[in-house]
Coordinates of N, CA, C and O in Angstrom, one line a residue:
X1 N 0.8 -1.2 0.0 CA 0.0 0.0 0.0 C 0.9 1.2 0.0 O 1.5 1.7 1.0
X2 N 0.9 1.7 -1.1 CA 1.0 3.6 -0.8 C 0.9 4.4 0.4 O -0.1 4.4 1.0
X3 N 2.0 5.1 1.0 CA 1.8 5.8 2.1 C 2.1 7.1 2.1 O 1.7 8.0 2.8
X4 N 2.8 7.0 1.1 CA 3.6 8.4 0.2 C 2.7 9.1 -0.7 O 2.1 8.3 -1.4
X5 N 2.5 10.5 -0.8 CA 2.0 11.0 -2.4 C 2.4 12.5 -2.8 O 1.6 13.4 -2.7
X6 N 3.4 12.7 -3.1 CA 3.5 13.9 -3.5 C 2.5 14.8 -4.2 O 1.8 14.2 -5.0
X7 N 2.3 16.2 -4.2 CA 1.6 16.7 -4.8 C 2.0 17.4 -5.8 O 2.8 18.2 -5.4
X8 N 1.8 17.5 -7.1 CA 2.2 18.8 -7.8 C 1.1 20.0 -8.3 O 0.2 19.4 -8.9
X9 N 0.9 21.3 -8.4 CA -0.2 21.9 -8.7 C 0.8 22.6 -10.2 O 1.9 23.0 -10.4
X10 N -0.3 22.5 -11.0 CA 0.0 23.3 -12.4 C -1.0 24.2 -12.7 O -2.2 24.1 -12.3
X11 N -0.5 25.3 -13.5 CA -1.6 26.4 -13.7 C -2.9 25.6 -14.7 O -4.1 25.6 -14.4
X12 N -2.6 25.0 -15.8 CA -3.2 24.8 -16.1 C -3.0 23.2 -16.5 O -2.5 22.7 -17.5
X13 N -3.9 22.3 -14.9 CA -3.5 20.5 -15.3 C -3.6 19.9 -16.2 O -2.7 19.1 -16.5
X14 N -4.8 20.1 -16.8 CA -5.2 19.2 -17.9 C -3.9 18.7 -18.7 O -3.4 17.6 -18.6
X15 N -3.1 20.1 -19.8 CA -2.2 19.5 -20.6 C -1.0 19.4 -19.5 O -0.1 18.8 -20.2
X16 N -0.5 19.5 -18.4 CA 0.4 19.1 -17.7 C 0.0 17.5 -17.5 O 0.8 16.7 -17.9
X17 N -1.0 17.4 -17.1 CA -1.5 15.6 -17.1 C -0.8 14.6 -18.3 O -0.3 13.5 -18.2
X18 N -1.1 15.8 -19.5 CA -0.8 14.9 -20.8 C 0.6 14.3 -20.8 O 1.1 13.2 -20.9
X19 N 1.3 15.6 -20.5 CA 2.6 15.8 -20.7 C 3.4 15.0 -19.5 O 4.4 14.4 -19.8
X20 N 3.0 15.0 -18.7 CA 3.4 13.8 -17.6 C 3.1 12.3 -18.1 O 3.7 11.3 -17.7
X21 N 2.3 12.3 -18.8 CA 2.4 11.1 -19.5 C 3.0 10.5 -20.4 O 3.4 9.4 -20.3
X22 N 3.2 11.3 -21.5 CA 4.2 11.0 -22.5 C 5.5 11.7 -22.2 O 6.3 11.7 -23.2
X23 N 5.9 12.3 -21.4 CA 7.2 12.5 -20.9 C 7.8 11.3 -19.7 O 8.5 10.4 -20.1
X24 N 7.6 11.3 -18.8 CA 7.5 10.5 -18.0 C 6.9 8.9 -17.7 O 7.1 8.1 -16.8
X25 N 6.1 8.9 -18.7 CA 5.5 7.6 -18.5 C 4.4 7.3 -17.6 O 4.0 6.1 -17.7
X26 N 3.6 8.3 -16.7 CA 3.0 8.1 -16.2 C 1.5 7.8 -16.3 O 0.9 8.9 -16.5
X27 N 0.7 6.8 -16.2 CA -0.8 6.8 -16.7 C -1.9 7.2 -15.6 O -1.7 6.9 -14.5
X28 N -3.0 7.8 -15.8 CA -3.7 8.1 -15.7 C -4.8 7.7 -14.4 O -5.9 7.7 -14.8
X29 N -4.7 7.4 -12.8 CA -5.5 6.2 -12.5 C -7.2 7.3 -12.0 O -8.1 6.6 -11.5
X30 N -7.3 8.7 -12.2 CA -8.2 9.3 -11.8 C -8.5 10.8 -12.3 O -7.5 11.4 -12.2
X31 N -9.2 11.3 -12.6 CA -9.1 12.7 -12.6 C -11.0 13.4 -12.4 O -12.1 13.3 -13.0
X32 N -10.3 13.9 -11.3 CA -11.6 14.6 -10.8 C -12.2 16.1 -11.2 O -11.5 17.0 -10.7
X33 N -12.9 16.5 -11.7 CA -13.4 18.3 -12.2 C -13.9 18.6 -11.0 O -14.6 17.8 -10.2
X34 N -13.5 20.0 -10.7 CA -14.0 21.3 -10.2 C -15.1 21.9 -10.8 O -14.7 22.4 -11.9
X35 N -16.3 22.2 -10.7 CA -17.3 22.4 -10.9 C -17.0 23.6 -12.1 O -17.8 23.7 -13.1
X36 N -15.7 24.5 -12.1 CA -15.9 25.3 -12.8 C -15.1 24.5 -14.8 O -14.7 24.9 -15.9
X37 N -15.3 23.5 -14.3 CA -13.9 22.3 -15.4 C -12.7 22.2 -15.5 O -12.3 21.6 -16.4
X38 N -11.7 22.7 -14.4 CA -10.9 22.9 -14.2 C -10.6 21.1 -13.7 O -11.4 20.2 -13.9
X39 N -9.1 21.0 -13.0 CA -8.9 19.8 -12.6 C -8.9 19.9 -11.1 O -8.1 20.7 -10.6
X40 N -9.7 19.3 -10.5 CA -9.9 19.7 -8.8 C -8.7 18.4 -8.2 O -8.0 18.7 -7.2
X41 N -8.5 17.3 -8.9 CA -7.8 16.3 -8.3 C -7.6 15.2 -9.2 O -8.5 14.5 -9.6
X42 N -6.2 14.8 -9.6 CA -5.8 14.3 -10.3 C -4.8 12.8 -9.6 O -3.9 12.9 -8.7
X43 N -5.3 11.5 -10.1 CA -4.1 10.7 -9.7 C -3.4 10.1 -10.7 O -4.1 9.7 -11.6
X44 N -1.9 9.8 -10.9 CA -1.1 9.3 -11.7 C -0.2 8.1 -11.5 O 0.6 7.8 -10.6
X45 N -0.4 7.5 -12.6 CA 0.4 6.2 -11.5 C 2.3 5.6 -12.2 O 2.7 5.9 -13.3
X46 N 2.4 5.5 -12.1 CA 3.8 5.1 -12.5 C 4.9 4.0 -11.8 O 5.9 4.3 -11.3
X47 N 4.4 2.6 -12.0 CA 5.0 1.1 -11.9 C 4.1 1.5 -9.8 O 3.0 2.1 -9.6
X48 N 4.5 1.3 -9.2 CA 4.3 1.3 -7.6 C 3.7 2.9 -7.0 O 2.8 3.2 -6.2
X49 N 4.6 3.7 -7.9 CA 3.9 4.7 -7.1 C 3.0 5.6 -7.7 O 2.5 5.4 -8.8
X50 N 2.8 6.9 -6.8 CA 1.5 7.4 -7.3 C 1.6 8.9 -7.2 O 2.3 9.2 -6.2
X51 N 1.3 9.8 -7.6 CA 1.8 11.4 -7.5 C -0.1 11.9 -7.7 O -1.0 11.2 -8.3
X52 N -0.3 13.3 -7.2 CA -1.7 13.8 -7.4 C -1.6 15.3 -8.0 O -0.8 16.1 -7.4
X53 N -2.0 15.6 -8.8 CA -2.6 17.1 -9.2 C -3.4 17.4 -9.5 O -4.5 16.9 -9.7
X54 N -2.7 19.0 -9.4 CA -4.4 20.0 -9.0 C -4.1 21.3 -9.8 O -2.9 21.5 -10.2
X55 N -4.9 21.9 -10.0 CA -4.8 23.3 -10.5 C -3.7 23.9 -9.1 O -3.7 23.6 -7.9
X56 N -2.6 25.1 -10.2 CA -2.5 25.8 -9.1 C -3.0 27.3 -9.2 O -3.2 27.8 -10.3
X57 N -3.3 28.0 -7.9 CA -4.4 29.0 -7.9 C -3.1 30.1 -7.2 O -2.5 30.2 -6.2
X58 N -3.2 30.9 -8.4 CA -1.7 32.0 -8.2 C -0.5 31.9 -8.7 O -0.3 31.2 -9.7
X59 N 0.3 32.6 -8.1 CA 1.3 32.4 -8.9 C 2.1 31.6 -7.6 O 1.7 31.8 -6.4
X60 N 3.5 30.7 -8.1 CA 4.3 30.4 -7.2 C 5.9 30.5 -7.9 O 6.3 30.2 -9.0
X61 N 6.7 31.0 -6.8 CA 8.5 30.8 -7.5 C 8.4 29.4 -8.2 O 7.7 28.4 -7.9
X62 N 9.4 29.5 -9.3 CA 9.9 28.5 -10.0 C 11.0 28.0 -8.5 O 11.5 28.8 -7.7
X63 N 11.1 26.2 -8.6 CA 11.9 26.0 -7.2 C 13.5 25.9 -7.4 O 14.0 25.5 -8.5
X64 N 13.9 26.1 -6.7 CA 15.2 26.0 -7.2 C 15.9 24.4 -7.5 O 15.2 23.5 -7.2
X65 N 17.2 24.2 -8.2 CA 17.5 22.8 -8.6 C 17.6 22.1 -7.5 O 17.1 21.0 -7.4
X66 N 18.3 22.8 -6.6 CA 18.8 21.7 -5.0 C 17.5 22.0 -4.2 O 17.3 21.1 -3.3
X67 N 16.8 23.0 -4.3 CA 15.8 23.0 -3.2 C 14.8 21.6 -2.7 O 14.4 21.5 -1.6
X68 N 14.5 20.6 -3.8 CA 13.4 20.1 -3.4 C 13.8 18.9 -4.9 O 14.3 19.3 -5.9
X69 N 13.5 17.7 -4.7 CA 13.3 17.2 -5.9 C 12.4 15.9 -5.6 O 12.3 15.6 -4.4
X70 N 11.8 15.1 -6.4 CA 10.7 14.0 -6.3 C 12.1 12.5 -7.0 O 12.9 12.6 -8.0
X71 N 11.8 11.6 -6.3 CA 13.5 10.3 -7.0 C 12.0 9.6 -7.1 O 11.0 9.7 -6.3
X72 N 12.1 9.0 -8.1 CA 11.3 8.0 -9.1 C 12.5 7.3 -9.4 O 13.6 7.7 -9.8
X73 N 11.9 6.0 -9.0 CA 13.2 4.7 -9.3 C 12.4 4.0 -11.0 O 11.2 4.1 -11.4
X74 N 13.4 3.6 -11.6 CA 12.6 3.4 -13.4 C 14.1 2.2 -13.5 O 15.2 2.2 -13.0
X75 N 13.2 1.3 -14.4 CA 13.6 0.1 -14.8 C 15.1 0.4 -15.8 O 16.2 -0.3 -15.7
X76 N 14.9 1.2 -16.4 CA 15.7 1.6 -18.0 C 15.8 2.8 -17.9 O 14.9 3.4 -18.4
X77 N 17.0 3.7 -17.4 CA 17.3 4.8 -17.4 C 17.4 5.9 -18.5 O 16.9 7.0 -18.4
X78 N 18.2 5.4 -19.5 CA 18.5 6.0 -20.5 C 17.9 5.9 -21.4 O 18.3 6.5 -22.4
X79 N 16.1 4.7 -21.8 CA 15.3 4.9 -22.4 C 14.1 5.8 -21.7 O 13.1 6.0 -22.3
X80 N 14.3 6.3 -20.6 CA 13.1 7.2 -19.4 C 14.1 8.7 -20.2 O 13.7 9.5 -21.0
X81 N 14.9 8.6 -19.8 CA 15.8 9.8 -20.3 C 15.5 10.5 -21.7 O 15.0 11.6 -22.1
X82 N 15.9 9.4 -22.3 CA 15.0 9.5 -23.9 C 13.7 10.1 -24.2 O 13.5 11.1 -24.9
X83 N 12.7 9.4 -23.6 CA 11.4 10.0 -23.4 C 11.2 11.1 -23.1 O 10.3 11.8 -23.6
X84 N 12.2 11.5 -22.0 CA 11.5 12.7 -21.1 C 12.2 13.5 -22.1 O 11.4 14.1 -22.8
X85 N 13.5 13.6 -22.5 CA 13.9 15.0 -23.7 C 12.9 15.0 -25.1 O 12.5 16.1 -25.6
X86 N 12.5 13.8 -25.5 CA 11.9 14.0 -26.8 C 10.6 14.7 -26.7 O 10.2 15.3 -27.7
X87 N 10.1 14.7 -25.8 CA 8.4 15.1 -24.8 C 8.6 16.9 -24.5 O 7.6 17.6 -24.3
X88 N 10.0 17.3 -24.5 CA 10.3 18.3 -24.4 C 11.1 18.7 -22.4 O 11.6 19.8 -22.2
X89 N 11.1 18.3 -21.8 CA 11.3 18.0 -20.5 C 13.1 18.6 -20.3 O 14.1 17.9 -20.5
X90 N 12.9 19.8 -19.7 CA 14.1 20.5 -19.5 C 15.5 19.5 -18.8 O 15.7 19.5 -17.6
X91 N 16.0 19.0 -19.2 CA 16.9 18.2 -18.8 C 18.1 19.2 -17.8 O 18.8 20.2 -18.1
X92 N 18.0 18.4 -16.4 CA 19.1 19.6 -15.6 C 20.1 19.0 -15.8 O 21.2 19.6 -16.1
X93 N 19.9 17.7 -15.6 CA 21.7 16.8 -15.5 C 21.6 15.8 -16.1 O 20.7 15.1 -15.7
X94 N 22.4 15.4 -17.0 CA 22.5 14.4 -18.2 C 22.9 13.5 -16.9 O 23.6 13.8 -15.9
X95 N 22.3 12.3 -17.4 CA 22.4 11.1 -17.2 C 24.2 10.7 -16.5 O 25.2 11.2 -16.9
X96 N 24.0 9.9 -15.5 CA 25.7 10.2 -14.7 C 25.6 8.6 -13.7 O 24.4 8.3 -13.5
X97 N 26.2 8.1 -13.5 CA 26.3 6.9 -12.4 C 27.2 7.5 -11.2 O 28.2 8.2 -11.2
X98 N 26.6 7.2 -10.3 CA 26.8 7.4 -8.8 C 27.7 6.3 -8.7 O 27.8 5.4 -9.5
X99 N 28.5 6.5 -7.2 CA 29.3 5.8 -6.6 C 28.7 4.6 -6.0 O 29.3 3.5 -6.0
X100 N 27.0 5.1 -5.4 CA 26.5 3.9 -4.7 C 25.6 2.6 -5.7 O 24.7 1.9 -5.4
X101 N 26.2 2.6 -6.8 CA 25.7 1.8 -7.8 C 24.3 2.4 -8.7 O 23.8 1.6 -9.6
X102 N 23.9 3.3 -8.6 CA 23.2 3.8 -9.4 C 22.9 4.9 -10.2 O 23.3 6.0 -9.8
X103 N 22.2 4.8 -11.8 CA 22.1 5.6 -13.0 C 21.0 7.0 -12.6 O 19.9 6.8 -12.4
X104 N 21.4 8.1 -12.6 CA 20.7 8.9 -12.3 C 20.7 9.6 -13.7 O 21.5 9.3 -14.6
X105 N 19.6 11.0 -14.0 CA 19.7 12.2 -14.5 C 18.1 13.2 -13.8 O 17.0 12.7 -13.4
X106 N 18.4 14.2 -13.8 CA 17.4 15.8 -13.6 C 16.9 16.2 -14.3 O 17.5 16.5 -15.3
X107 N 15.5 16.5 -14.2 CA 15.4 16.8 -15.2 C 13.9 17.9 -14.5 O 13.5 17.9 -13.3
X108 N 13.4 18.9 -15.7 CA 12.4 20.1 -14.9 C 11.0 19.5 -16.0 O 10.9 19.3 -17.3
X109 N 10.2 19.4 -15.1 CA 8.8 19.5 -15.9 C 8.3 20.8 -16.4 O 9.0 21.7 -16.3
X110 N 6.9 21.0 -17.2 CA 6.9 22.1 -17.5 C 6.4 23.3 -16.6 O 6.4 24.4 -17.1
X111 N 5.9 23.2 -15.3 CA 5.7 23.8 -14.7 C 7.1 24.6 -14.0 O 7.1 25.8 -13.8
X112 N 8.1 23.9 -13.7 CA 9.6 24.0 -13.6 C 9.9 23.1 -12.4 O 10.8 23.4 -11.6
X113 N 9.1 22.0 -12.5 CA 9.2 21.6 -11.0 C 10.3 20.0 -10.8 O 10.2 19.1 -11.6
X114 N 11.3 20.1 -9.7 CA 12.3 19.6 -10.7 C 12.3 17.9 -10.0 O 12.2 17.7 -8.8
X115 N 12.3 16.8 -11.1 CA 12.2 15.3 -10.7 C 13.5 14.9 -11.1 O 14.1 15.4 -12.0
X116 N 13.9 13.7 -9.9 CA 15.1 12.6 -10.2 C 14.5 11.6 -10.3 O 13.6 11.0 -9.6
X117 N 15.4 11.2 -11.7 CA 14.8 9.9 -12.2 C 16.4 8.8 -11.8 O 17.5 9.2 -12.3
X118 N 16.5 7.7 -11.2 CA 17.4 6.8 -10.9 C 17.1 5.5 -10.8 O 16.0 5.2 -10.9
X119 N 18.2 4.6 -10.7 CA 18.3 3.2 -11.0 C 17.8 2.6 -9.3 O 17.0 1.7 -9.1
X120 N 18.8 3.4 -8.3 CA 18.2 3.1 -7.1 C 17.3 2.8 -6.4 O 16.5 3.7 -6.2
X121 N 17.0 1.6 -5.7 CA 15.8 1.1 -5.0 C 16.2 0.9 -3.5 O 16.2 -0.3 -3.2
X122 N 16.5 1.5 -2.9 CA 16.5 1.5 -1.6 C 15.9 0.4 -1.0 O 15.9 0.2 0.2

């Protein structure tokens, strides 16, 4: 069971939904409207885990690179890598292997919100 869920809010979800999908891989397990059609609540799923969005309402700072990031563990790195550049997905840090045995790269969604994608499974 899920115990974890990050949240992410985009100005406008719908096509961020999309684009999380074909950038990242992630499918679709819910999406809920706000009465005005907006997306009031969104769930996404990706191999075990699960991420939620929502509209975001205002404006918020873009976050910085080290401030905060979301680690999604993926089967095949450098075809996830692939994906996410060809989808358009700001790449921060090219693809690199760590010391503790695992394939990492950075990369910014379009909101600017920044995910690590790695080989590691804790």
């Amino acid at each position: 069971m899920r115990t974890i869920y990050p949240i992410f809010r985009y100005r406008d979800a719908r096509p961020a939904i999309d684009w999380l999908c074909a950038a990242f891989g992630f499918t679709v397990h819910a999406v809920h409207d706000a009465p005005d059609g907006s997306v009031a609540h969104a769930e996404l799923i990706l191999q075990t885990g699960m991420i939620m969005v929502g509209e975001r309402l205002g404006s918020a700072p873009r976050p910085g690179d080290e401030e905060w990031s979301v680690y999604v563990a993926v089967d095949d790195l450098d075809a996830h890598h692939a994906r996410a550049r060809a989808a358009g997905a700001e790449i921060v840090r090219e693809p690199f292997d760590t010391d503790y045995g695992s394939r990492d790269y950075i990369a910014r969604d379009l909101a600017g919100n920044v995910w690590s994608f790695g080989t590691y499974r804790p």
